[in-house]
Amino acid sequence: GESVGLHLPTLSVQEGDNSIINCAYSNSASDYFIWYKQESGKGPQFIIDIRSNMDKRQGQRVTVLLNKTVKHLSLQIAATQPGDSAVYFCAENLTPSGGGADGLTFGKGTHLIIQP
Amino acid sequence: DAGVIQSPRHEVTEMGQEVTLRCKPISGHDYLFWYRQTMMRGLELLIYFNNNVPIDDSGMPEDRFSAKMPNASFSTLKIQPSEPRDSAVYFCASSLSSGFYGYTFGSGTRLTVV
């Protein structure tokens, strides 16, 4: 079946550097994508989302890029801080209207480690 | 709003015992989801409700698992009898019909079956 996957299970970066976390999706019908951050002992937390009619969306220190041609999603974190250490998941939704009646499909996650 | 509230935070039980996990969604949210998270399988959708009605339970692993939502502010996930392979973190999440902004997750229940 269709699935969302992540290229790397672990990403280690120096504090202050920029981080890029990648995600590949296979369902071309997906029209809404979300990045979640999960810290140890907590539930996933919404970071940023993007709709399929957009290529880029920026938040505070985070940017999500969507390349529909190659079905690729990335999360860029600027000037990473120790508090950014977490597991990051991408998720896709076929139909955001309707509460995600098809459900969010999550990737396996990338563990971002910030080196001092 | 206090967010999605789950209880207990941790549960340790013996194999064969009944386990009940509880969830209070965000007020006004009309979708409720139960997920299970393990290292091997990541986040798996078990079941979800819309307006208290179960919509899709295809993710429920076995008949030992059951979920109910008697009203808009409460849901339970029950495992009877529990087995060691049920050990995982169980998350409850809720969302609005609009679907945007994804789901809001609770802090999860870490279940250990020994």
PDB file of C-alpha atoms in Angstrom:
ATOM      1  CA  GLY A   1       0.000   0.000   0.000  1.00  0.00           C
ATOM      2  CA  GLU A   2       0.925   3.643  -0.096  1.00  0.00           C
ATOM      3  CA  SER A   3       3.196   4.798   2.670  1.00  0.00           C
ATOM      4  CA  VAL A   4       5.252   7.672   3.925  1.00  0.00           C
ATOM      5  CA  GLY A   5       8.860   6.937   4.707  1.00  0.00           C
ATOM      6  CA  LEU A   6      11.956   8.704   5.914  1.00  0.00           C
ATOM      7  CA  HIS A   7      15.395   8.486   4.395  1.00  0.00           C
ATOM      8  CA  LEU A   8      17.501   8.490   7.589  1.00  0.00           C
ATOM      9  CA  PRO A   9      16.706   7.132  11.026  1.00  0.00           C
ATOM     10  CA  THR A  10      19.234   9.398  12.807  1.00  0.00           C
ATOM     11  CA  LEU A  11      20.606  12.845  12.007  1.00  0.00           C
ATOM     12  CA  SER A  12      23.349  14.434  14.088  1.00  0.00           C
ATOM     13  CA  VAL A  13      24.084  18.164  13.732  1.00  0.00           C
ATOM     14  CA  GLN A  14      26.113  20.745  15.579  1.00  0.00           C
ATOM     15  CA  GLU A  15      24.280  23.254  17.707  1.00  0.00           C
ATOM     16  CA  GLY A  16      23.726  26.391  15.688  1.00  0.00           C
ATOM     17  CA  ASP A  17      23.836  24.637  12.334  1.00  0.00           C
ATOM     18  CA  ASN A  18      20.840  24.170  10.090  1.00  0.00           C
ATOM     19  CA  SER A  19      19.122  20.772   9.947  1.00  0.00           C
ATOM     20  CA  ILE A  20      17.330  19.220   7.033  1.00  0.00           C
ATOM     21  CA  ILE A  21      15.090  16.223   7.563  1.00  0.00           C
ATOM     22  CA  ASN A  22      13.763  14.458   4.514  1.00  0.00           C
ATOM     23  CA  CYS A  23      10.660  12.463   3.780  1.00  0.00           C
ATOM     24  CA  ALA A  24       9.502  10.559   0.715  1.00  0.00           C
ATOM     25  CA  TYR A  25       5.865   9.801   0.077  1.00  0.00           C
ATOM     26  CA  SER A  26       4.417   7.521  -2.527  1.00  0.00           C
ATOM     27  CA  ASN A  27       0.762   8.499  -2.752  1.00  0.00           C
ATOM     28  CA  SER A  28       0.416  11.207  -5.360  1.00  0.00           C
ATOM     29  CA  ALA A  29      -3.179  11.767  -4.236  1.00  0.00           C
ATOM     30  CA  SER A  30      -2.087  13.080  -0.839  1.00  0.00           C
ATOM     31  CA  ASP A  31      -2.895  16.759  -0.573  1.00  0.00           C
ATOM     32  CA  TYR A  32      -1.901  17.713   2.932  1.00  0.00           C
ATOM     33  CA  PHE A  33       1.335  17.112   4.827  1.00  0.00           C
ATOM     34  CA  ILE A  34       2.348  17.693   8.394  1.00  0.00           C
ATOM     35  CA  TRP A  35       5.556  17.562  10.364  1.00  0.00           C
ATOM     36  CA  TYR A  36       5.416  16.437  13.966  1.00  0.00           C
ATOM     37  CA  LYS A  37       8.022  16.625  16.688  1.00  0.00           C
ATOM     38  CA  GLN A  38       8.089  14.035  19.426  1.00  0.00           C
ATOM     39  CA  GLU A  39      10.198  14.545  22.503  1.00  0.00           C
ATOM     40  CA  SER A  40      11.039  11.713  24.836  1.00  0.00           C
ATOM     41  CA  GLY A  41       8.058  10.677  26.923  1.00  0.00           C
ATOM     42  CA  LYS A  42       5.624  12.917  25.085  1.00  0.00           C
ATOM     43  CA  GLY A  43       3.119  12.638  22.304  1.00  0.00           C
ATOM     44  CA  PRO A  44       3.784  13.978  18.798  1.00  0.00           C
ATOM     45  CA  GLN A  45       3.432  17.730  18.587  1.00  0.00           C
ATOM     46  CA  PHE A  46       2.357  19.639  15.483  1.00  0.00           C
ATOM     47  CA  ILE A  47       5.165  21.756  13.983  1.00  0.00           C
ATOM     48  CA  ILE A  48       4.106  22.912  10.555  1.00  0.00           C
ATOM     49  CA  ASP A  49       1.891  21.839   7.713  1.00  0.00           C
ATOM     50  CA  ILE A  50       1.664  22.408   3.990  1.00  0.00           C
ATOM     51  CA  ARG A  51      -1.007  21.864   1.397  1.00  0.00           C
ATOM     52  CA  SER A  52      -0.312  20.348  -1.969  1.00  0.00           C
ATOM     53  CA  ASN A  53      -0.991  23.626  -3.765  1.00  0.00           C
ATOM     54  CA  MET A  54       2.087  25.112  -2.102  1.00  0.00           C
ATOM     55  CA  ASP A  55       5.813  24.468  -2.545  1.00  0.00           C
ATOM     56  CA  LYS A  56       7.097  26.145   0.569  1.00  0.00           C
ATOM     57  CA  ARG A  57       5.867  27.311   3.900  1.00  0.00           C
ATOM     58  CA  GLN A  58       7.770  29.023   6.659  1.00  0.00           C
ATOM     59  CA  GLY A  59       7.282  29.142  10.375  1.00  0.00           C
ATOM     60  CA  GLN A  60       9.441  30.260  13.212  1.00  0.00           C
ATOM     61  CA  ARG A  61      12.890  28.779  12.470  1.00  0.00           C
ATOM     62  CA  VAL A  62      11.257  26.018  10.422  1.00  0.00           C
ATOM     63  CA  THR A  63      10.555  25.706   6.740  1.00  0.00           C
ATOM     64  CA  VAL A  64       8.767  22.920   4.941  1.00  0.00           C
ATOM     65  CA  LEU A  65       9.425  22.280   1.267  1.00  0.00           C
ATOM     66  CA  LEU A  66       7.218  20.167  -0.932  1.00  0.00           C
ATOM     67  CA  ASN A  67       8.322  18.778  -4.278  1.00  0.00           C
ATOM     68  CA  LYS A  68       5.351  17.044  -5.810  1.00  0.00           C
ATOM     69  CA  THR A  69       7.266  16.052  -8.916  1.00  0.00           C
ATOM     70  CA  VAL A  70       9.471  13.661  -6.974  1.00  0.00           C
ATOM     71  CA  LYS A  71       7.093  13.242  -4.033  1.00  0.00           C
ATOM     72  CA  HIS A  72       9.518  14.635  -1.529  1.00  0.00           C
ATOM     73  CA  LEU A  73       8.972  16.619   1.641  1.00  0.00           C
ATOM     74  CA  SER A  74      11.622  18.225   3.789  1.00  0.00           C
ATOM     75  CA  LEU A  75      11.783  20.067   7.079  1.00  0.00           C
ATOM     76  CA  GLN A  76      14.476  22.650   7.560  1.00  0.00           C
ATOM     77  CA  ILE A  77      15.315  23.852  11.042  1.00  0.00           C
ATOM     78  CA  ALA A  78      17.460  26.964  11.233  1.00  0.00           C
ATOM     79  CA  ALA A  79      20.104  27.463  13.926  1.00  0.00           C
ATOM     80  CA  THR A  80      19.317  24.252  15.752  1.00  0.00           C
ATOM     81  CA  GLN A  81      19.163  24.380  19.513  1.00  0.00           C
ATOM     82  CA  PRO A  82      19.418  21.648  22.155  1.00  0.00           C
ATOM     83  CA  GLY A  83      15.654  21.792  22.524  1.00  0.00           C
ATOM     84  CA  ASP A  84      15.285  20.663  18.936  1.00  0.00           C
ATOM     85  CA  SER A  85      16.527  17.192  19.863  1.00  0.00           C
ATOM     86  CA  ALA A  86      13.596  14.885  19.192  1.00  0.00           C
ATOM     87  CA  VAL A  87      12.150  12.445  16.718  1.00  0.00           C
ATOM     88  CA  TYR A  88      10.550  14.113  13.729  1.00  0.00           C
ATOM     89  CA  PHE A  89       7.731  12.501  11.777  1.00  0.00           C
ATOM     90  CA  CYS A  90       6.201  13.468   8.505  1.00  0.00           C
ATOM     91  CA  ALA A  91       2.591  12.549   7.928  1.00  0.00           C
ATOM     92  CA  GLU A  92       0.282  12.748   4.964  1.00  0.00           C
ATOM     93  CA  ASN A  93      -3.439  13.053   4.654  1.00  0.00           C
ATOM     94  CA  LEU A  94      -5.461  12.296   1.590  1.00  0.00           C
ATOM     95  CA  THR A  95      -8.429  14.407   2.543  1.00  0.00           C
ATOM     96  CA  PRO A  96      -7.887  17.032   5.237  1.00  0.00           C
ATOM     97  CA  SER A  97     -11.485  18.112   5.000  1.00  0.00           C
ATOM     98  CA  GLY A  98     -13.467  15.645   6.981  1.00  0.00           C
ATOM     99  CA  GLY A  99     -11.094  15.299   9.903  1.00  0.00           C
ATOM    100  CA  GLY A 100      -8.748  13.107   7.971  1.00  0.00           C
ATOM    101  CA  ALA A 101     -11.315  10.475   7.251  1.00  0.00           C
ATOM    102  CA  ASP A 102      -8.595   8.454   5.615  1.00  0.00           C
ATOM    103  CA  GLY A 103      -6.414   8.973   8.624  1.00  0.00           C
ATOM    104  CA  LEU A 104      -2.946  10.404   8.880  1.00  0.00           C
ATOM    105  CA  THR A 105      -0.212   8.074   7.657  1.00  0.00           C
ATOM    106  CA  PHE A 106       3.033   8.529   9.542  1.00  0.00           C
ATOM    107  CA  GLY A 107       6.585   7.848   8.522  1.00  0.00           C
ATOM    108  CA  LYS A 108       8.943   5.946  10.812  1.00  0.00           C
ATOM    109  CA  GLY A 109      10.617   9.052  12.143  1.00  0.00           C
ATOM    110  CA  THR A 110      14.077  10.637  12.153  1.00  0.00           C
ATOM    111  CA  HIS A 111      15.920  11.092  15.414  1.00  0.00           C
ATOM    112  CA  LEU A 112      17.594  14.503  15.405  1.00  0.00           C
ATOM    113  CA  ILE A 113      20.562  14.740  17.744  1.00  0.00           C
ATOM    114  CA  ILE A 114      22.099  18.116  18.519  1.00  0.00           C
ATOM    115  CA  GLN A 115      25.806  18.021  19.292  1.00  0.00           C
ATOM    116  CA  PRO A 116      27.109  20.763  21.613  1.00  0.00           C
TER     117      PRO A 116
ATOM    118  CA  ASP B   1      -7.800  23.944  27.098  1.00  0.00           C
ATOM    119  CA  ALA B   2      -5.844  21.185  28.839  1.00  0.00           C
ATOM    120  CA  GLY B   3      -5.349  19.291  25.616  1.00  0.00           C
ATOM    121  CA  VAL B   4      -5.974  15.593  25.129  1.00  0.00           C
ATOM    122  CA  ILE B   5      -5.788  13.846  28.477  1.00  0.00           C
ATOM    123  CA  GLN B   6      -4.838  10.211  28.821  1.00  0.00           C
ATOM    124  CA  SER B   7      -4.705   7.972  31.842  1.00  0.00           C
ATOM    125  CA  PRO B   8      -2.875   6.237  33.281  1.00  0.00           C
ATOM    126  CA  ARG B   9       0.551   7.477  32.143  1.00  0.00           C
ATOM    127  CA  HIS B  10       2.128   4.147  32.925  1.00  0.00           C
ATOM    128  CA  GLU B  11       0.597   0.721  33.324  1.00  0.00           C
ATOM    129  CA  VAL B  12       2.356  -2.482  34.264  1.00  0.00           C
ATOM    130  CA  THR B  13       0.266  -5.617  34.252  1.00  0.00           C
ATOM    131  CA  GLU B  14       0.646  -9.338  34.159  1.00  0.00           C
ATOM    132  CA  MET B  15      -0.091 -11.371  31.082  1.00  0.00           C
ATOM    133  CA  GLY B  16      -3.731 -12.384  30.950  1.00  0.00           C
ATOM    134  CA  GLN B  17      -5.022  -9.397  32.866  1.00  0.00           C
ATOM    135  CA  GLU B  18      -7.485  -6.874  31.503  1.00  0.00           C
ATOM    136  CA  VAL B  19      -6.146  -3.411  30.752  1.00  0.00           C
ATOM    137  CA  THR B  20      -8.233  -0.273  30.196  1.00  0.00           C
ATOM    138  CA  LEU B  21      -6.749   2.906  28.791  1.00  0.00           C
ATOM    139  CA  ARG B  22      -8.672   6.162  28.987  1.00  0.00           C
ATOM    140  CA  CYS B  23      -8.828   9.305  26.914  1.00  0.00           C
ATOM    141  CA  LYS B  24     -10.513  12.680  27.150  1.00  0.00           C
ATOM    142  CA  PRO B  25     -10.377  14.546  23.815  1.00  0.00           C
ATOM    143  CA  ILE B  26     -10.266  18.307  23.370  1.00  0.00           C
ATOM    144  CA  SER B  27     -13.696  19.805  23.845  1.00  0.00           C
ATOM    145  CA  GLY B  28     -15.339  20.451  20.497  1.00  0.00           C
ATOM    146  CA  HIS B  29     -13.230  17.998  18.555  1.00  0.00           C
ATOM    147  CA  ASP B  30     -15.411  15.496  16.760  1.00  0.00           C
ATOM    148  CA  TYR B  31     -12.766  12.982  15.713  1.00  0.00           C
ATOM    149  CA  LEU B  32     -10.914  10.720  18.116  1.00  0.00           C
ATOM    150  CA  PHE B  33      -8.073   8.379  17.197  1.00  0.00           C
ATOM    151  CA  TRP B  34      -6.227   5.627  19.024  1.00  0.00           C
ATOM    152  CA  TYR B  35      -2.627   4.965  17.933  1.00  0.00           C
ATOM    153  CA  ARG B  36      -0.046   2.479  19.107  1.00  0.00           C
ATOM    154  CA  GLN B  37       3.667   3.238  18.919  1.00  0.00           C
ATOM    155  CA  THR B  38       6.481   0.706  18.968  1.00  0.00           C
ATOM    156  CA  MET B  39      10.071   0.905  17.827  1.00  0.00           C
ATOM    157  CA  MET B  40       9.499  -1.706  15.174  1.00  0.00           C
ATOM    158  CA  ARG B  41       6.279  -0.427  13.661  1.00  0.00           C
ATOM    159  CA  GLY B  42       6.208   3.255  14.545  1.00  0.00           C
ATOM    160  CA  LEU B  43       2.795   4.879  14.890  1.00  0.00           C
ATOM    161  CA  GLU B  44      -0.060   2.609  13.917  1.00  0.00           C
ATOM    162  CA  LEU B  45      -3.673   3.715  13.737  1.00  0.00           C
ATOM    163  CA  LEU B  46      -5.837   1.265  15.662  1.00  0.00           C
ATOM    164  CA  ILE B  47      -9.306   2.799  15.428  1.00  0.00           C
ATOM    165  CA  TYR B  48     -11.007   6.142  15.057  1.00  0.00           C
ATOM    166  CA  PHE B  49     -14.371   7.635  15.920  1.00  0.00           C
ATOM    167  CA  ASN B  50     -16.420  10.433  14.427  1.00  0.00           C
ATOM    168  CA  ASN B  51     -19.106  11.927  16.627  1.00  0.00           C
ATOM    169  CA  ASN B  52     -18.683   8.977  19.020  1.00  0.00           C
ATOM    170  CA  VAL B  53     -19.283   6.409  16.286  1.00  0.00           C
ATOM    171  CA  PRO B  54     -16.483   3.982  15.343  1.00  0.00           C
ATOM    172  CA  ILE B  55     -15.618   4.572  11.695  1.00  0.00           C
ATOM    173  CA  ASP B  56     -12.645   2.332  10.996  1.00  0.00           C
ATOM    174  CA  ASP B  57     -11.326  -0.361  13.308  1.00  0.00           C
ATOM    175  CA  SER B  58      -9.283  -2.207  10.712  1.00  0.00           C
ATOM    176  CA  GLY B  59      -6.117  -1.404  12.626  1.00  0.00           C
ATOM    177  CA  MET B  60      -7.226  -3.213  15.760  1.00  0.00           C
ATOM    178  CA  PRO B  61      -4.831  -6.162  15.920  1.00  0.00           C
ATOM    179  CA  GLU B  62      -7.089  -8.809  17.406  1.00  0.00           C
ATOM    180  CA  ASP B  63     -10.410  -9.442  19.071  1.00  0.00           C
ATOM    181  CA  ARG B  64      -8.634  -8.949  22.357  1.00  0.00           C
ATOM    182  CA  PHE B  65      -8.721  -5.237  21.606  1.00  0.00           C
ATOM    183  CA  SER B  66     -11.896  -3.184  21.892  1.00  0.00           C
ATOM    184  CA  ALA B  67     -12.635   0.530  22.013  1.00  0.00           C
ATOM    185  CA  LYS B  68     -15.659   2.543  23.027  1.00  0.00           C
ATOM    186  CA  MET B  69     -16.687   6.155  23.023  1.00  0.00           C
ATOM    187  CA  PRO B  70     -19.832   6.483  25.148  1.00  0.00           C
ATOM    188  CA  ASN B  71     -19.885  10.268  24.843  1.00  0.00           C
ATOM    189  CA  ALA B  72     -18.034  13.166  23.231  1.00  0.00           C
ATOM    190  CA  SER B  73     -15.663  13.603  26.134  1.00  0.00           C
ATOM    191  CA  PHE B  74     -14.514  10.078  26.887  1.00  0.00           C
ATOM    192  CA  SER B  75     -13.115   7.018  25.178  1.00  0.00           C
ATOM    193  CA  THR B  76     -11.584   3.759  26.352  1.00  0.00           C
ATOM    194  CA  LEU B  77      -9.312   1.196  24.771  1.00  0.00           C
ATOM    195  CA  LYS B  78      -9.483  -2.205  26.403  1.00  0.00           C
ATOM    196  CA  ILE B  79      -7.208  -5.206  26.020  1.00  0.00           C
ATOM    197  CA  GLN B  80      -8.480  -8.489  27.380  1.00  0.00           C
ATOM    198  CA  PRO B  81      -6.527 -10.675  27.916  1.00  0.00           C
ATOM    199  CA  SER B  82      -3.272  -8.738  27.635  1.00  0.00           C
ATOM    200  CA  GLU B  83      -0.104 -10.302  26.222  1.00  0.00           C
ATOM    201  CA  PRO B  84       3.570  -9.243  26.392  1.00  0.00           C
ATOM    202  CA  ARG B  85       3.518  -8.274  22.700  1.00  0.00           C
ATOM    203  CA  ASP B  86       0.915  -5.632  23.524  1.00  0.00           C
ATOM    204  CA  SER B  87       3.617  -3.670  25.333  1.00  0.00           C
ATOM    205  CA  ALA B  88       3.808  -0.271  23.633  1.00  0.00           C
ATOM    206  CA  VAL B  89       2.898   3.366  24.051  1.00  0.00           C
ATOM    207  CA  TYR B  90      -0.741   4.010  23.254  1.00  0.00           C
ATOM    208  CA  PHE B  91      -1.717   7.474  22.106  1.00  0.00           C
ATOM    209  CA  CYS B  92      -5.078   9.086  21.836  1.00  0.00           C
ATOM    210  CA  ALA B  93      -5.530  12.048  19.495  1.00  0.00           C
ATOM    211  CA  SER B  94      -8.425  14.279  18.530  1.00  0.00           C
ATOM    212  CA  SER B  95      -9.163  16.658  15.693  1.00  0.00           C
ATOM    213  CA  LEU B  96     -11.776  18.898  14.153  1.00  0.00           C
ATOM    214  CA  SER B  97     -13.745  17.990  11.093  1.00  0.00           C
ATOM    215  CA  SER B  98     -11.811  20.525   9.113  1.00  0.00           C
ATOM    216  CA  GLY B  99      -8.845  18.197   9.362  1.00  0.00           C
ATOM    217  CA  PHE B 100      -6.276  20.957   9.088  1.00  0.00           C
ATOM    218  CA  TYR B 101      -3.604  21.366  11.720  1.00  0.00           C
ATOM    219  CA  GLY B 102      -3.574  17.625  12.008  1.00  0.00           C
ATOM    220  CA  TYR B 103      -4.302  15.908  15.236  1.00  0.00           C
ATOM    221  CA  THR B 104      -3.606  16.898  18.807  1.00  0.00           C
ATOM    222  CA  PHE B 105      -2.049  14.009  20.668  1.00  0.00           C
ATOM    223  CA  GLY B 106      -2.173  13.143  24.318  1.00  0.00           C
ATOM    224  CA  SER B 107       0.941  12.270  26.286  1.00  0.00           C
ATOM    225  CA  GLY B 108       0.311   8.572  25.871  1.00  0.00           C
ATOM    226  CA  THR B 109       0.047   5.537  28.115  1.00  0.00           C
ATOM    227  CA  ARG B 110       3.123   3.340  28.352  1.00  0.00           C
ATOM    228  CA  LEU B 111       1.865  -0.217  28.733  1.00  0.00           C
ATOM    229  CA  THR B 112       4.137  -3.001  29.903  1.00  0.00           C
ATOM    230  CA  VAL B 113       2.774  -6.533  30.018  1.00  0.00           C
ATOM    231  CA  VAL B 114       4.994  -8.965  31.898  1.00  0.00           C
TER     232      VAL B 114
END
